[in-house]
PDB file of C-alpha atoms in Angstrom:
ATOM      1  CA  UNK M  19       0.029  20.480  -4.042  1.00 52.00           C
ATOM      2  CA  UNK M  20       0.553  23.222  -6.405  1.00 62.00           C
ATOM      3  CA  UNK M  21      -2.993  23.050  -7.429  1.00 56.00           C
ATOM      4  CA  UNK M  22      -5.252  26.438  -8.074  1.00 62.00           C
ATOM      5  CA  UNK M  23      -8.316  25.122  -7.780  1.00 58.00           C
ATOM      6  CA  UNK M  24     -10.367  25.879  -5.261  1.00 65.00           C
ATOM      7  CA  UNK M  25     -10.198  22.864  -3.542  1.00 64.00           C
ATOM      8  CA  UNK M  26      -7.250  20.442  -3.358  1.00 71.00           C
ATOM      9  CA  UNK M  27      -8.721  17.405  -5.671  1.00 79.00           C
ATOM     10  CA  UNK M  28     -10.265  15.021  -4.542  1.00 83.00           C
ATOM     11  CA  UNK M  29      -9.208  11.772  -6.490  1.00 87.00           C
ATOM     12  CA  UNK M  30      -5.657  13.524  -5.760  1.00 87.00           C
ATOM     13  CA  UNK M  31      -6.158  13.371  -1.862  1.00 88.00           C
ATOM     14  CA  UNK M  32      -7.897   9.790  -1.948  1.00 91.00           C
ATOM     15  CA  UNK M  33      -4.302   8.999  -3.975  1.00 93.00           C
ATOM     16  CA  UNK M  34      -2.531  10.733  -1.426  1.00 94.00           C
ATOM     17  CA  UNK M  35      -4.021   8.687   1.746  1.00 95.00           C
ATOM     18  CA  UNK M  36      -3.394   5.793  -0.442  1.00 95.00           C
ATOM     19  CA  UNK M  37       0.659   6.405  -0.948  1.00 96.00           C
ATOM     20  CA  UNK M  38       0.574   7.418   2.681  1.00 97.00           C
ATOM     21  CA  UNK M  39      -0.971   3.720   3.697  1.00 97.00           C
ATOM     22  CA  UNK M  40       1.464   2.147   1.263  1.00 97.00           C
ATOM     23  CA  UNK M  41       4.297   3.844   2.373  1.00 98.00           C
ATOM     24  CA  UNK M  42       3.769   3.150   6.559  1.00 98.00           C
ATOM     25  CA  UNK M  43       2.796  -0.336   5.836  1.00 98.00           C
ATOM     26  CA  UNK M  44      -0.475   0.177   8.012  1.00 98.00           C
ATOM     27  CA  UNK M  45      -3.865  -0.224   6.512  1.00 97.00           C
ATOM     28  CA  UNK M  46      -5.551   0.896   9.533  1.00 98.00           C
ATOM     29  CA  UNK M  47      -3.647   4.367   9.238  1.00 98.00           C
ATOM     30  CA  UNK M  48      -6.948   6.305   8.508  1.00 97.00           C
ATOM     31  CA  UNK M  49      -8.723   4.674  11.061  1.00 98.00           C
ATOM     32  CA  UNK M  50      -5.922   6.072  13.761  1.00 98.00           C
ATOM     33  CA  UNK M  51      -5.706   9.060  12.303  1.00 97.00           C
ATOM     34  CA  UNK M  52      -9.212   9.606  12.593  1.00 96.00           C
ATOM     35  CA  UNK M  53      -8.855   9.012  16.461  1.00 96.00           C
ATOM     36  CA  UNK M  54      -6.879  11.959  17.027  1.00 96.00           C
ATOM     37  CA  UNK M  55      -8.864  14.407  15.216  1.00 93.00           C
ATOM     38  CA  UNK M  56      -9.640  18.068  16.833  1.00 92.00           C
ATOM     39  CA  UNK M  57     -12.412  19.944  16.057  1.00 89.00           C
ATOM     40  CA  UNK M  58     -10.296  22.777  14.796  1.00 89.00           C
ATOM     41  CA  UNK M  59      -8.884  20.692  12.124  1.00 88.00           C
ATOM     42  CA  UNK M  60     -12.044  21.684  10.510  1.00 84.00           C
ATOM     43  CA  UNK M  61     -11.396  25.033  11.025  1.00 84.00           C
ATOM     44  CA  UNK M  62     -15.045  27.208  11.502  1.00 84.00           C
ATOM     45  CA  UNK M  63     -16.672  24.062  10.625  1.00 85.00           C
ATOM     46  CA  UNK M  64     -15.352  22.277  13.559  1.00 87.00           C
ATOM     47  CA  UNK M  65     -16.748  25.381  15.958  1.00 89.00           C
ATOM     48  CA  UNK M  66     -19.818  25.320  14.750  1.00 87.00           C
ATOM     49  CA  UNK M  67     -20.256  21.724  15.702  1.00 87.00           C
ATOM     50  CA  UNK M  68     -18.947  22.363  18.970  1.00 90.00           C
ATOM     51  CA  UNK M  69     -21.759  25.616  19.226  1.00 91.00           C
ATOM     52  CA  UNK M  70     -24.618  22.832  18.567  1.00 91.00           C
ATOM     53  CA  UNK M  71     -26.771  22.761  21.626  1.00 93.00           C
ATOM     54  CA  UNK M  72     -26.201  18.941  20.682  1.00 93.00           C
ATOM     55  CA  UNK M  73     -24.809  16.078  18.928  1.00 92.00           C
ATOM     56  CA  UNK M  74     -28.223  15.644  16.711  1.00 89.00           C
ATOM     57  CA  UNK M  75     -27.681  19.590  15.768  1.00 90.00           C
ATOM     58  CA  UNK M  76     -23.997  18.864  15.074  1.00 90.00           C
ATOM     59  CA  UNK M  77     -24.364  16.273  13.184  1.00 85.00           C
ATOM     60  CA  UNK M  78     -26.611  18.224  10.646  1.00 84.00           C
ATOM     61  CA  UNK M  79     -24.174  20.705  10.696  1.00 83.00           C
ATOM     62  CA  UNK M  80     -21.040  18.851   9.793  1.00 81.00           C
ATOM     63  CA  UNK M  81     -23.437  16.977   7.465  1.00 79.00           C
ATOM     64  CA  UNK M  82     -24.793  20.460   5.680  1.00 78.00           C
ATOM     65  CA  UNK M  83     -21.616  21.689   5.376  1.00 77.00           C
ATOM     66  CA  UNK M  84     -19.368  19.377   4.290  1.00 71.00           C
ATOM     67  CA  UNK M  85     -19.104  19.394   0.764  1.00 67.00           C
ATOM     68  CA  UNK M  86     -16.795  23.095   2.049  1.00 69.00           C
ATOM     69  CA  UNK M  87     -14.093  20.889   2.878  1.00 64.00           C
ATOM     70  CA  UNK M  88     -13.596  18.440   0.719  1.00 63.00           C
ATOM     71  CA  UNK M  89     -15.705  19.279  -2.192  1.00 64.00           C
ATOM     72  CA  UNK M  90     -16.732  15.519  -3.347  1.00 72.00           C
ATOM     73  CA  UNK M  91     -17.950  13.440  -0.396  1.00 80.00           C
ATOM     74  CA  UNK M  92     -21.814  13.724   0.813  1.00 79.00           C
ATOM     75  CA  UNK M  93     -23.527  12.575   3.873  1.00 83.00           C
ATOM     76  CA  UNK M  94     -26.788  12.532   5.249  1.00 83.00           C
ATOM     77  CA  UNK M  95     -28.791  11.616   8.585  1.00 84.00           C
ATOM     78  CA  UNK M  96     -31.636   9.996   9.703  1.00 83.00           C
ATOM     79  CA  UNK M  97     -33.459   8.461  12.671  1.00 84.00           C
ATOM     80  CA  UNK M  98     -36.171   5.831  12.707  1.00 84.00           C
ATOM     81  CA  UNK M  99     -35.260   2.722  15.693  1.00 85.00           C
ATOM     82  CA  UNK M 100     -31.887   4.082  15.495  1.00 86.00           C
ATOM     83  CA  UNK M 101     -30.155   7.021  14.277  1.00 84.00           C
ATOM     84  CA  UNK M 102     -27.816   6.394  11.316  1.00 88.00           C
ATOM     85  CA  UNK M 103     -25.667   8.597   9.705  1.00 89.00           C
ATOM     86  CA  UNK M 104     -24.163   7.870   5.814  1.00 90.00           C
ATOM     87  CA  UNK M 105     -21.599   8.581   4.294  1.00 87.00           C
ATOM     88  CA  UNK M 106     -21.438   9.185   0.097  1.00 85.00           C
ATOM     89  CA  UNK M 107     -18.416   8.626  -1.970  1.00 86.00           C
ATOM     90  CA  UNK M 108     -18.690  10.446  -5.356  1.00 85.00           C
ATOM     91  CA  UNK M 109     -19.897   8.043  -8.204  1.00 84.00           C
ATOM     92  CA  UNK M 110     -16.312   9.062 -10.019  1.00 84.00           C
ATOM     93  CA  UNK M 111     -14.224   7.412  -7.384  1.00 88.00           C
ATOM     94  CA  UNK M 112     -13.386   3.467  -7.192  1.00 90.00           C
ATOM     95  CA  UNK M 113     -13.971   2.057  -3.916  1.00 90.00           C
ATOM     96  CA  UNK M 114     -10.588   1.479  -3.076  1.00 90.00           C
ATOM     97  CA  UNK M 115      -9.679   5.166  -3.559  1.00 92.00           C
ATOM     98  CA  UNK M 116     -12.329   6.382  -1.808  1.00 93.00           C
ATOM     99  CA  UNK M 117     -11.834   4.028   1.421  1.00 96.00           C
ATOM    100  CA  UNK M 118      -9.544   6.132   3.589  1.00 96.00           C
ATOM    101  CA  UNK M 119     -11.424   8.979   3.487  1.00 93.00           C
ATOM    102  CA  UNK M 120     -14.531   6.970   4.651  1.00 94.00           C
ATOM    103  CA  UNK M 121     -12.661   4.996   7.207  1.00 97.00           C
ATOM    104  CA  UNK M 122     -11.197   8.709   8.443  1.00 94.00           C
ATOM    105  CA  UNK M 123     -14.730  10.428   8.309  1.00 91.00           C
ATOM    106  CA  UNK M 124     -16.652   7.492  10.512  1.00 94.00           C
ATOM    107  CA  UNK M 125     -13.529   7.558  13.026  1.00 96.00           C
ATOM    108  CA  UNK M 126     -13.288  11.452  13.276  1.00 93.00           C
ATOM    109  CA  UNK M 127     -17.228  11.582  14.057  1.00 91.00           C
ATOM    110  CA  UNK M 128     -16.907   9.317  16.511  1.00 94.00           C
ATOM    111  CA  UNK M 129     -13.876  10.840  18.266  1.00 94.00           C
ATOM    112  CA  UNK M 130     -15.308  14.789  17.841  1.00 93.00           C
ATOM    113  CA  UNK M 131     -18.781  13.339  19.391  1.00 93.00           C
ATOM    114  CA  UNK M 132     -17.072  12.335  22.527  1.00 94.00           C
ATOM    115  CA  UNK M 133     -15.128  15.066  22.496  1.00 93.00           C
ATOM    116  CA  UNK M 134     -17.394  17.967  22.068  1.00 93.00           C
ATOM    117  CA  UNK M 135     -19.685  16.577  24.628  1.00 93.00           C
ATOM    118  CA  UNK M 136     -16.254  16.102  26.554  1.00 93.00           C
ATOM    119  CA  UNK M 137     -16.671  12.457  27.070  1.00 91.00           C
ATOM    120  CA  UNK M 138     -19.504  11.993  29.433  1.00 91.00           C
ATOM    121  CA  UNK M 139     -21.392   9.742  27.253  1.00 90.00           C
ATOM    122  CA  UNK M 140     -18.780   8.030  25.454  1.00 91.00           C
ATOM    123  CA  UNK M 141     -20.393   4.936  25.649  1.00 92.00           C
ATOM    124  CA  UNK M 142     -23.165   6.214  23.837  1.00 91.00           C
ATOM    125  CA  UNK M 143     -20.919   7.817  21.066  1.00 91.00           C
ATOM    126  CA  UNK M 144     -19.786   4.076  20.478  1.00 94.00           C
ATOM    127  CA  UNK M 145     -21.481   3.562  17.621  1.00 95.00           C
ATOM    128  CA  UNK M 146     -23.873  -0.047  17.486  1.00 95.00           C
ATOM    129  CA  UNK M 147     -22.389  -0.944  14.515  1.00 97.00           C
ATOM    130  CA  UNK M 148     -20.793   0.487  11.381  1.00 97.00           C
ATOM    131  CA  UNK M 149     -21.129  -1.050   7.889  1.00 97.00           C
ATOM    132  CA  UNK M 150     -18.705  -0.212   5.183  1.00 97.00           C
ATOM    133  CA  UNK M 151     -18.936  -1.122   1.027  1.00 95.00           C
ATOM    134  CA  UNK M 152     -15.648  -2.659   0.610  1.00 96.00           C
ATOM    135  CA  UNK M 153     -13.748  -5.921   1.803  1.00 96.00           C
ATOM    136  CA  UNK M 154     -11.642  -5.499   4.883  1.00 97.00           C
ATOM    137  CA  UNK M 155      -7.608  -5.515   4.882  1.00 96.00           C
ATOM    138  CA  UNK M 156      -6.934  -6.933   8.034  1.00 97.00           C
ATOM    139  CA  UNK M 157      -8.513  -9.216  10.854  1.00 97.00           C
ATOM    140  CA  UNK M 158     -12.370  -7.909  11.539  1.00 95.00           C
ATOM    141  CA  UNK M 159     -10.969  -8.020  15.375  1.00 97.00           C
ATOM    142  CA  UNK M 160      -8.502  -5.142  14.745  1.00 97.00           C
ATOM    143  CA  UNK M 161     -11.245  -2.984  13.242  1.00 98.00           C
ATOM    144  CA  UNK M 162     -13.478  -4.049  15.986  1.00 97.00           C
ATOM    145  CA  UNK M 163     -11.126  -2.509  18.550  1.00 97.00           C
ATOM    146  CA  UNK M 164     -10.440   0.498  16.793  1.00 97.00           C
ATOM    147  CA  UNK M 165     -14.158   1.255  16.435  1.00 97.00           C
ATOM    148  CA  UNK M 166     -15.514  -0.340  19.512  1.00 95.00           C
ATOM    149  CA  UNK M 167     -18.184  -2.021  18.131  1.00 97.00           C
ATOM    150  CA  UNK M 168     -19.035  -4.520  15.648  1.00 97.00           C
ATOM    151  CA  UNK M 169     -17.934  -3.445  11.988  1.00 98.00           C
ATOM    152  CA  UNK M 170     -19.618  -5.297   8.863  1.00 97.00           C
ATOM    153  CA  UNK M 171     -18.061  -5.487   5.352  1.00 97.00           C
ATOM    154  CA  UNK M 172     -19.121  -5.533   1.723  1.00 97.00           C
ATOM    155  CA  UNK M 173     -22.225  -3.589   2.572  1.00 95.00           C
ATOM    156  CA  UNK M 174     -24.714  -1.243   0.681  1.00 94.00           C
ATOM    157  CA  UNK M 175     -24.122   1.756   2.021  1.00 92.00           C
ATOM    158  CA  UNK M 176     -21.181   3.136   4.278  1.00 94.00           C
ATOM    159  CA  UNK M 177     -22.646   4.132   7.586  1.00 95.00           C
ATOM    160  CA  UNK M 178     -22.856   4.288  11.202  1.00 95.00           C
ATOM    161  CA  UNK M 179     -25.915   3.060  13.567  1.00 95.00           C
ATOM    162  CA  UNK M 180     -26.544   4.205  16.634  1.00 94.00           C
ATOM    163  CA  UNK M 181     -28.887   4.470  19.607  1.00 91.00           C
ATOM    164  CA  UNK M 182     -31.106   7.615  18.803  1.00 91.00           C
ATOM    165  CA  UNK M 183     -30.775   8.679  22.284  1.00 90.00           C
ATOM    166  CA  UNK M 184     -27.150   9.806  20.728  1.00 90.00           C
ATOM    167  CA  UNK M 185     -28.731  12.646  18.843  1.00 90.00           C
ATOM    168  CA  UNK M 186     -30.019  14.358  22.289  1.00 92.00           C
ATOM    169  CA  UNK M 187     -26.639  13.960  23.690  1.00 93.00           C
ATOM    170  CA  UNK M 188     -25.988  17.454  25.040  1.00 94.00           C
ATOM    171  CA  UNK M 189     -22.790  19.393  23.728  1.00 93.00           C
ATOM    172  CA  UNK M 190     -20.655  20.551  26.527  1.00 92.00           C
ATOM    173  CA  UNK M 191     -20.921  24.141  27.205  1.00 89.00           C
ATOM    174  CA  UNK M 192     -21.770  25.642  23.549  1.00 86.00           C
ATOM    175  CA  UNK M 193     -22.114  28.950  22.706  1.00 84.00           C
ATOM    176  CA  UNK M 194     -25.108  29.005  20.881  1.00 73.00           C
ATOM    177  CA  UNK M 195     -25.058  32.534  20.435  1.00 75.00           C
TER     178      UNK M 195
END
């Protein structure tokens, strides 16, 4: 924690999350923690996305901008039938390292999405489905309640599907000044 660099490292906070799992017996943890994530944990990042005139805008936002806080991790968006939103690990990182962070990214988005458009669409925000890389840890039922919504493993790519109406979804009361 000591560290000078610019940004805390990366494989050292993947490491971190990892101890922190260990150490609470619960490998859900990131999942939950994602759940009760404000959007001022991401500081000016976090306003912006609440400023969006709506989810579709805030999502490019937090997607633009978010190699600022944690300096390794990419994601992009894109709508066809649905819209589905990805999520990057850096090439350096195992996927067992880089899991919690996923996990904690796919659970936050969903959580800030209902609450910046202060939950009247939260069954939209419910994502269709979500598909990670990696093998799960526990019963697929217990992610399946976390996320609401059918969760596949051992996928391509880590990311989220939804309806595309989602990306219309109007933020509640922005300030788009």
């Amino acid at each position: 924690l000591e560290s000078k660099d610019e940004f805390f490292p990366i494989i050292d906070l993947c490491k971190l999350w990892q101890a922190a799992i260990v150490h609470l017996d619960d490998p859900l943890l990131a999942i939950k923690a994602g759940q009760v994530v404000h959007p001022s944990d991401y500081g000016l990042i976090g306003a912006l996305a609440m400023n969006c005139a709506n989810i579709g805008e805030s999502i490019l936002s937090m997607s633009h901008y978010r190699h600022l806080f944690n300096g390794g991790f990419h994601s992009r968006s894109h709508a066809g039938i649905n819209a589905i939103y990805e999520f990057i690990a850096p090439p350096e990182l195992s996927v067992e390292l880089a899991r919690p962070i996923i996990e904690l990214d796919f659970s936050a988005n969903i959580n800030l999405a209902k609450f910046v458009t202060d939950h009247q669409y939260d069954d939209l925000m419910t994502p269709n489905c979500i598909g990670f890389n990696f093998p799960p840890l526990v019963a697929m039922e217990e992610y399946e309640a976390l996320f609401g919504c059918s969760v596949l493993f051992n996928q391509d790519t880590n990311c989220i599907i939804s309806e595309l109406d989602i990306l219309g979804a109007k933020v509640h009361e922005p300030n788009l000044a």
